[in-house]
Amino acid sequence: MKLTLLRTFVLLMLAMLPLDSSWAQAGLPAISIAKGPGGSETYTLSIQVLALMTALTFIPAALMMMTSFTRIIIVLSILRQALGLMQAPSSQTLIGLSLFLTFFIMAPVFDRIYQDAVVPYMNEKLNFESALEKASEPLKTFMLGQTRENDISMFARISGKKDIESPQQVPFTVLLPAFVTSELKTAFQIGFLLFIPFLIIDLVVSSVLMSMGMMMLSPMIISLPFKIMLFVLVDGWNIVMGTLASSFYV
């Protein structure tokens, strides 16, 4: 599974790079060996291997910016703030939970990329350039489904690309920032709805303490158990996770 995801991300990142026809040539040697004087040998990495190694450094950025990870981590962070829990769940827990929920949501996309691009390329049925094109299609479809048209129009206008006639013609240079902008807006909308019931509890507790003259007592201390109890009674984690997962396929 890890190897499959690694191959998938490498193809996705290289799909965003400008390609030359020489990249698609089969049989490009990974390491070239040149004979030197005195029987010495010099080893040189090919440009293809260098590009692959460089693309690996962009995998974390691709995971955060080109998948559902951004929306999930922001919503969970807002939820923790609304509950009034500064350290629980910890940031590592939220990141791990967001990561595995991202794999769950993106599983159909990754599976299609693997079946349509990675497997044919490994079986030498597709050349490198064709595999990159096939790999970008499912991801582009997913991103277009979550991106608002006005965000795409704004970045297309800024970049000067006025010849876009259909969503499939939107280049990644325009789609990526538009997708991230839409994800941020959606995440804050969901976070706002999550914040309202906990805010009401804070207001009620604060009003009660004020009426009792207990102004020196922090309302957060009193409201925290009630917010946790409410979240547990309504099965909050089930609702939040289900809402986040279903928000990408509606």
Short mmCIF file of C-alpha atoms in Angstrom, two decimals:
data_model
loop_
_atom_site.label_atom_id
_atom_site.label_comp_id
_atom_site.label_asym_id
_atom_site.label_seq_id
_atom_site.Cartn_x
_atom_site.Cartn_y
_atom_site.Cartn_z
CA MET A 1 0.00 0.00 0.00
CA LYS A 2 2.78 2.43 0.90
CA LEU A 3 4.63 1.64 -2.33
CA THR A 4 1.43 2.22 -4.30
CA LEU A 5 0.86 5.62 -2.70
CA LEU A 6 4.51 6.56 -3.26
CA ARG A 7 4.33 5.73 -6.96
CA THR A 8 1.02 7.57 -7.27
CA PHE A 9 2.32 10.77 -5.68
CA VAL A 10 5.47 10.73 -7.78
CA LEU A 11 3.40 10.53 -10.95
CA LEU A 12 1.10 13.31 -9.73
CA MET A 13 3.94 15.69 -8.95
CA LEU A 14 5.75 15.03 -12.20
CA ALA A 15 2.49 15.66 -14.07
CA MET A 16 2.78 19.30 -13.03
CA LEU A 17 6.30 19.71 -14.40
CA PRO A 18 7.04 20.76 -17.99
CA LEU A 19 8.03 17.71 -19.99
CA ASP A 20 10.29 17.31 -22.96
CA SER A 21 9.92 14.58 -25.51
CA SER A 22 13.19 13.02 -24.34
CA TRP A 23 11.61 12.19 -21.01
CA ALA A 24 9.23 9.77 -22.64
CA GLN A 25 12.00 7.69 -24.24
CA ALA A 26 12.13 4.18 -22.88
CA GLY A 27 15.34 2.63 -21.66
CA LEU A 28 16.89 5.82 -20.25
CA PRO A 29 19.73 4.58 -18.00
CA ALA A 30 19.49 5.47 -14.31
CA ILE A 31 23.26 5.57 -13.83
CA SER A 32 25.87 6.03 -16.53
CA ILE A 33 29.40 4.77 -15.93
CA ALA A 34 32.33 6.43 -17.65
CA LYS A 35 35.84 4.93 -17.74
CA GLY A 36 38.59 7.21 -16.49
CA PRO A 37 42.38 7.09 -16.66
CA GLY A 38 44.06 4.38 -14.65
CA GLY A 39 41.00 2.15 -14.70
CA SER A 40 38.88 4.52 -12.56
CA GLU A 41 35.14 4.82 -13.07
CA THR A 42 32.82 7.84 -12.83
CA TYR A 43 29.14 7.44 -11.98
CA THR A 44 26.56 9.98 -13.20
CA LEU A 45 22.84 10.06 -12.33
CA SER A 46 20.48 10.69 -15.22
CA ILE A 47 18.16 13.69 -15.33
CA GLN A 48 15.18 11.36 -14.98
CA VAL A 49 16.36 9.99 -11.63
CA LEU A 50 17.23 13.49 -10.46
CA ALA A 51 13.72 14.67 -11.32
CA LEU A 52 12.19 11.71 -9.46
CA MET A 53 14.25 12.43 -6.35
CA THR A 54 13.29 16.10 -6.52
CA ALA A 55 9.62 15.24 -6.90
CA LEU A 56 9.73 13.19 -3.70
CA THR A 57 10.36 16.36 -1.69
CA PHE A 58 7.04 17.78 -2.92
CA ILE A 59 4.97 14.80 -1.73
CA PRO A 60 4.05 16.38 1.67
CA ALA A 61 2.98 19.61 -0.07
CA ALA A 62 0.96 17.64 -2.64
CA LEU A 63 -0.72 15.64 0.12
CA MET A 64 -1.78 18.80 1.94
CA MET A 65 -2.72 21.00 -1.01
CA MET A 66 -4.11 18.59 -3.62
CA THR A 67 -6.24 16.30 -1.43
CA SER A 68 -8.92 16.58 1.24
CA PHE A 69 -6.31 17.04 4.00
CA THR A 70 -6.60 20.85 4.21
CA ARG A 71 -10.35 20.89 4.88
CA ILE A 72 -10.15 18.09 7.45
CA ILE A 73 -7.29 19.48 9.54
CA ILE A 74 -8.82 22.98 9.66
CA VAL A 75 -12.24 21.68 10.75
CA LEU A 76 -10.73 19.50 13.46
CA SER A 77 -8.59 22.39 14.72
CA ILE A 78 -11.65 24.67 14.92
CA LEU A 79 -13.55 21.91 16.73
CA ARG A 80 -10.81 21.62 19.35
CA GLN A 81 -10.87 25.39 19.82
CA ALA A 82 -14.67 25.38 20.16
CA LEU A 83 -14.52 22.70 22.85
CA GLY A 84 -12.01 24.79 24.75
CA LEU A 85 -9.41 22.02 24.78
CA MET A 86 -6.01 23.47 23.96
CA GLN A 87 -3.98 20.24 24.11
CA ALA A 88 -6.50 17.41 23.71
CA PRO A 89 -6.60 15.91 21.17
CA SER A 90 -2.96 16.74 20.55
CA SER A 91 -1.78 18.22 17.27
CA GLN A 92 -0.10 14.91 16.39
CA THR A 93 -3.40 13.10 16.94
CA LEU A 94 -5.31 15.54 14.75
CA ILE A 95 -2.72 15.27 11.97
CA GLY A 96 -2.75 11.47 12.11
CA LEU A 97 -6.55 11.39 12.12
CA SER A 98 -6.67 13.84 9.20
CA LEU A 99 -4.10 11.81 7.30
CA PHE A 100 -5.93 8.50 7.55
CA LEU A 101 -9.30 10.12 6.83
CA THR A 102 -7.68 11.68 3.76
CA PHE A 103 -6.55 8.24 2.57
CA PHE A 104 -10.10 6.97 3.09
CA ILE A 105 -11.66 9.83 1.10
CA MET A 106 -9.04 9.77 -1.64
CA ALA A 107 -8.98 5.97 -1.97
CA PRO A 108 -11.17 5.90 -5.13
CA VAL A 109 -8.97 8.54 -6.75
CA PHE A 110 -5.73 6.78 -5.83
CA ASP A 111 -7.11 3.43 -6.97
CA ARG A 112 -8.08 4.83 -10.37
CA ILE A 113 -4.66 6.47 -10.77
CA TYR A 114 -2.95 3.21 -9.89
CA GLN A 115 -5.07 1.12 -12.26
CA ASP A 116 -5.09 3.57 -15.18
CA ALA A 117 -1.55 4.96 -15.00
CA VAL A 118 0.82 3.17 -12.64
CA VAL A 119 0.03 -0.43 -13.63
CA PRO A 120 0.17 0.17 -17.42
CA TYR A 121 3.41 2.13 -17.01
CA MET A 122 5.03 -0.59 -14.90
CA ASN A 123 3.92 -3.16 -17.49
CA GLU A 124 5.41 -0.94 -20.24
CA LYS A 125 2.04 -0.50 -21.92
CA LEU A 126 2.25 3.29 -21.59
CA ASN A 127 5.20 5.58 -21.99
CA PHE A 128 6.12 8.03 -19.27
CA GLU A 129 4.36 11.03 -20.78
CA SER A 130 1.10 9.13 -21.36
CA ALA A 131 1.20 7.74 -17.82
CA LEU A 132 1.53 11.25 -16.40
CA GLU A 133 -1.46 12.41 -18.42
CA LYS A 134 -3.53 9.43 -17.26
CA ALA A 135 -2.49 9.99 -13.63
CA SER A 136 -3.52 13.63 -13.64
CA GLU A 137 -7.05 13.03 -14.93
CA PRO A 138 -8.65 11.46 -11.79
CA LEU A 139 -7.02 13.98 -9.48
CA LYS A 140 -8.08 16.87 -11.69
CA THR A 141 -11.66 15.57 -11.73
CA PHE A 142 -11.68 15.38 -7.93
CA MET A 143 -10.27 18.89 -7.53
CA LEU A 144 -12.70 20.37 -10.04
CA GLY A 145 -15.59 18.81 -8.13
CA GLN A 146 -14.58 20.68 -4.96
CA THR A 147 -13.60 24.01 -6.55
CA ARG A 148 -15.94 26.95 -6.97
CA GLU A 149 -16.26 28.48 -10.42
CA ASN A 150 -15.67 32.01 -9.15
CA ASP A 151 -12.33 30.95 -7.64
CA ILE A 152 -11.25 29.42 -10.95
CA SER A 153 -12.38 32.55 -12.81
CA MET A 154 -10.43 34.80 -10.44
CA PHE A 155 -7.12 32.95 -10.82
CA ALA A 156 -7.65 32.52 -14.57
CA ARG A 157 -8.17 36.27 -14.87
CA ILE A 158 -5.09 37.03 -12.78
CA SER A 159 -2.92 34.64 -14.82
CA GLY A 160 -4.25 36.03 -18.11
CA LYS A 161 -5.62 32.69 -19.33
CA LYS A 162 -8.77 33.72 -21.18
CA ASP A 163 -8.98 30.78 -23.60
CA ILE A 164 -10.44 28.29 -21.06
CA GLU A 165 -13.69 27.01 -22.54
CA SER A 166 -14.37 23.93 -20.36
CA PRO A 167 -13.37 22.72 -16.87
CA GLN A 168 -11.10 20.05 -18.33
CA GLN A 169 -9.02 22.77 -20.01
CA VAL A 170 -8.17 24.41 -16.67
CA PRO A 171 -4.39 24.01 -16.14
CA PHE A 172 -2.99 22.86 -12.81
CA THR A 173 -1.34 26.26 -12.33
CA VAL A 174 -4.83 27.77 -12.10
CA LEU A 175 -6.70 24.84 -10.58
CA LEU A 176 -4.37 24.31 -7.60
CA PRO A 177 -4.68 27.79 -5.99
CA ALA A 178 -8.41 27.86 -6.80
CA PHE A 179 -8.87 24.46 -5.16
CA VAL A 180 -6.99 25.52 -2.01
CA THR A 181 -9.01 28.74 -1.78
CA SER A 182 -12.29 26.83 -2.09
CA GLU A 183 -11.18 24.30 0.51
CA LEU A 184 -10.33 27.06 3.00
CA LYS A 185 -13.74 28.66 2.50
CA THR A 186 -15.59 25.35 2.91
CA ALA A 187 -13.55 24.43 6.00
CA PHE A 188 -14.38 27.72 7.72
CA GLN A 189 -18.06 27.33 6.85
CA ILE A 190 -18.18 23.89 8.48
CA GLY A 191 -16.14 25.16 11.44
CA PHE A 192 -18.59 28.04 11.95
CA LEU A 193 -21.53 25.64 12.15
CA LEU A 194 -19.63 23.48 14.65
CA PHE A 195 -18.77 26.49 16.78
CA ILE A 196 -22.37 27.73 17.30
CA PRO A 197 -23.68 25.16 19.88
CA PHE A 198 -20.54 25.43 22.01
CA LEU A 199 -20.71 29.23 21.85
CA ILE A 200 -24.30 29.09 23.14
CA ILE A 201 -23.18 26.99 26.11
CA ASP A 202 -20.43 29.53 26.89
CA LEU A 203 -22.96 32.39 26.76
CA VAL A 204 -25.44 30.60 29.02
CA VAL A 205 -22.79 29.70 31.59
CA SER A 206 -21.34 33.20 31.51
CA SER A 207 -24.80 34.74 32.05
CA VAL A 208 -25.53 32.44 34.98
CA LEU A 209 -22.22 33.25 36.65
CA MET A 210 -22.78 36.97 36.15
CA SER A 211 -26.27 36.76 37.69
CA MET A 212 -24.82 34.92 40.71
CA GLY A 213 -22.11 37.54 41.15
CA MET A 214 -19.32 35.04 40.51
CA MET A 215 -17.45 37.30 38.10
CA MET A 216 -14.01 36.14 39.27
CA LEU A 217 -14.69 32.56 38.19
CA SER A 218 -13.75 31.77 34.60
CA PRO A 219 -16.78 30.62 32.55
CA MET A 220 -14.50 28.30 30.57
CA ILE A 221 -13.90 26.13 33.63
CA ILE A 222 -17.61 25.62 34.20
CA SER A 223 -18.68 25.28 30.57
CA LEU A 224 -15.98 22.80 29.56
CA PRO A 225 -17.61 19.71 31.19
CA PHE A 226 -20.98 20.64 29.70
CA LYS A 227 -19.49 21.01 26.21
CA ILE A 228 -17.69 17.68 26.48
CA MET A 229 -20.87 16.00 27.78
CA LEU A 230 -22.92 17.46 24.91
CA PHE A 231 -20.35 16.37 22.32
CA VAL A 232 -20.28 12.83 23.71
CA LEU A 233 -24.07 12.49 24.06
CA VAL A 234 -24.73 13.46 20.44
CA ASP A 235 -21.92 11.15 19.25
CA GLY A 236 -20.01 14.15 17.97
CA TRP A 237 -17.00 12.36 16.51
CA ASN A 238 -19.27 10.17 14.40
CA ILE A 239 -21.16 13.20 13.13
CA VAL A 240 -18.02 15.23 12.39
CA MET A 241 -16.17 12.41 10.62
CA GLY A 242 -19.25 11.38 8.64
CA THR A 243 -19.94 14.96 7.61
CA LEU A 244 -16.38 15.56 6.50
CA ALA A 245 -16.21 12.33 4.52
CA SER A 246 -19.57 12.85 2.82
CA SER A 247 -18.89 16.52 2.04
CA PHE A 248 -16.51 15.48 -0.74
CA TYR A 249 -18.98 13.22 -2.54
CA VAL A 250 -22.37 14.93 -2.63
#
